[in-house]
């Protein structure tokens, strides 16, 4: 019975990992893809706008 108690945790963790991978794969694409892409594009645009509006300061060399 020691082998059962030794194998049970890895088997349970493998099952959870497989379920996680299946969930991630199923959530890719579909109707949410456009919404996710739009959110990423908006975040990138905000970051680019902040980067361009910041004054270009260069550190002085010693």
PDB file of C-alpha atoms in Angstrom:
ATOM      1  CA  UNK A   1       0.000   0.000   0.000  1.00  0.00           C
ATOM      2  CA  UNK A   2       3.012   2.305   0.266  1.00  0.00           C
ATOM      3  CA  UNK A   3       3.197   2.514  -3.507  1.00  0.00           C
ATOM      4  CA  UNK A   4      -0.386   3.808  -3.647  1.00  0.00           C
ATOM      5  CA  UNK A   5       0.355   6.624  -1.206  1.00  0.00           C
ATOM      6  CA  UNK A   6       3.560   7.400  -3.119  1.00  0.00           C
ATOM      7  CA  UNK A   7       1.860   7.537  -6.534  1.00  0.00           C
ATOM      8  CA  UNK A   8      -1.367   9.296  -5.592  1.00  0.00           C
ATOM      9  CA  UNK A   9      -0.036  12.893  -5.282  1.00  0.00           C
ATOM     10  CA  UNK A  10       1.760  12.900  -8.670  1.00  0.00           C
ATOM     11  CA  UNK A  11      -1.279  11.385 -10.360  1.00  0.00           C
ATOM     12  CA  UNK A  12      -3.593  13.994  -8.837  1.00  0.00           C
ATOM     13  CA  UNK A  13      -1.221  16.820  -9.822  1.00  0.00           C
ATOM     14  CA  UNK A  14      -0.976  15.432 -13.362  1.00  0.00           C
ATOM     15  CA  UNK A  15      -4.766  15.374 -13.600  1.00  0.00           C
ATOM     16  CA  UNK A  16      -5.012  19.005 -12.482  1.00  0.00           C
ATOM     17  CA  UNK A  17      -2.272  20.020 -14.907  1.00  0.00           C
ATOM     18  CA  UNK A  18      -4.020  18.285 -17.812  1.00  0.00           C
ATOM     19  CA  UNK A  19      -7.283  20.005 -16.873  1.00  0.00           C
ATOM     20  CA  UNK A  20      -5.479  23.366 -16.764  1.00  0.00           C
ATOM     21  CA  UNK A  21      -3.944  22.846 -20.204  1.00  0.00           C
ATOM     22  CA  UNK A  22      -7.280  21.776 -21.673  1.00  0.00           C
ATOM     23  CA  UNK A  23      -8.963  24.867 -20.192  1.00  0.00           C
ATOM     24  CA  UNK A  24      -6.272  27.169 -21.596  1.00  0.00           C
ATOM     25  CA  UNK A  25      -6.481  25.603 -25.045  1.00  0.00           C
ATOM     26  CA  UNK A  26     -10.284  25.788 -25.096  1.00  0.00           C
ATOM     27  CA  UNK A  27     -10.272  29.453 -24.065  1.00  0.00           C
ATOM     28  CA  UNK A  28      -8.012  30.473 -26.955  1.00  0.00           C
ATOM     29  CA  UNK A  29      -9.764  32.049 -29.893  1.00  0.00           C
ATOM     30  CA  UNK A  30     -13.505  32.017 -30.244  1.00  0.00           C
ATOM     31  CA  UNK A  31     -15.761  34.955 -29.415  1.00  0.00           C
ATOM     32  CA  UNK A  32     -13.420  36.328 -26.736  1.00  0.00           C
ATOM     33  CA  UNK A  33     -10.413  36.576 -29.068  1.00  0.00           C
ATOM     34  CA  UNK A  34     -11.432  39.929 -30.560  1.00  0.00           C
ATOM     35  CA  UNK A  35     -12.130  41.364 -27.112  1.00  0.00           C
ATOM     36  CA  UNK A  36      -8.781  40.160 -25.772  1.00  0.00           C
ATOM     37  CA  UNK A  37      -6.938  41.475 -28.834  1.00  0.00           C
ATOM     38  CA  UNK A  38      -8.645  44.854 -28.470  1.00  0.00           C
ATOM     39  CA  UNK A  39      -7.634  45.060 -24.808  1.00  0.00           C
ATOM     40  CA  UNK A  40      -4.011  44.277 -25.656  1.00  0.00           C
ATOM     41  CA  UNK A  41      -4.003  46.790 -28.514  1.00  0.00           C
ATOM     42  CA  UNK A  42      -5.413  49.488 -26.210  1.00  0.00           C
ATOM     43  CA  UNK A  43      -2.792  48.777 -23.549  1.00  0.00           C
ATOM     44  CA  UNK A  44      -0.010  48.907 -26.138  1.00  0.00           C
ATOM     45  CA  UNK A  45      -1.352  52.206 -27.508  1.00  0.00           C
ATOM     46  CA  UNK A  46      -1.457  53.713 -23.999  1.00  0.00           C
ATOM     47  CA  UNK A  47       2.092  52.586 -23.291  1.00  0.00           C
ATOM     48  CA  UNK A  48       3.316  54.004 -26.592  1.00  0.00           C
ATOM     49  CA  UNK A  49       1.550  57.326 -25.952  1.00  0.00           C
ATOM     50  CA  UNK A  50       3.130  57.613 -22.504  1.00  0.00           C
ATOM     51  CA  UNK A  51       6.541  56.771 -23.916  1.00  0.00           C
ATOM     52  CA  UNK A  52       6.243  59.398 -26.653  1.00  0.00           C
ATOM     53  CA  UNK A  53       4.890  62.128 -24.372  1.00  0.00           C
ATOM     54  CA  UNK A  54       7.671  61.711 -21.798  1.00  0.00           C
ATOM     55  CA  UNK A  55      10.575  64.121 -22.308  1.00  0.00           C
ATOM     56  CA  UNK A  56      13.650  62.478 -23.704  1.00  0.00           C
ATOM     57  CA  UNK A  57      16.132  62.805 -20.877  1.00  0.00           C
ATOM     58  CA  UNK A  58      19.486  61.190 -21.147  1.00  0.00           C
ATOM     59  CA  UNK A  59      21.574  60.445 -18.082  1.00  0.00           C
ATOM     60  CA  UNK A  60      24.755  62.478 -17.881  1.00  0.00           C
ATOM     61  CA  UNK A  61      27.896  60.487 -18.320  1.00  0.00           C
ATOM     62  CA  UNK A  62      30.461  60.741 -15.551  1.00  0.00           C
TER      63      UNK A  62
END
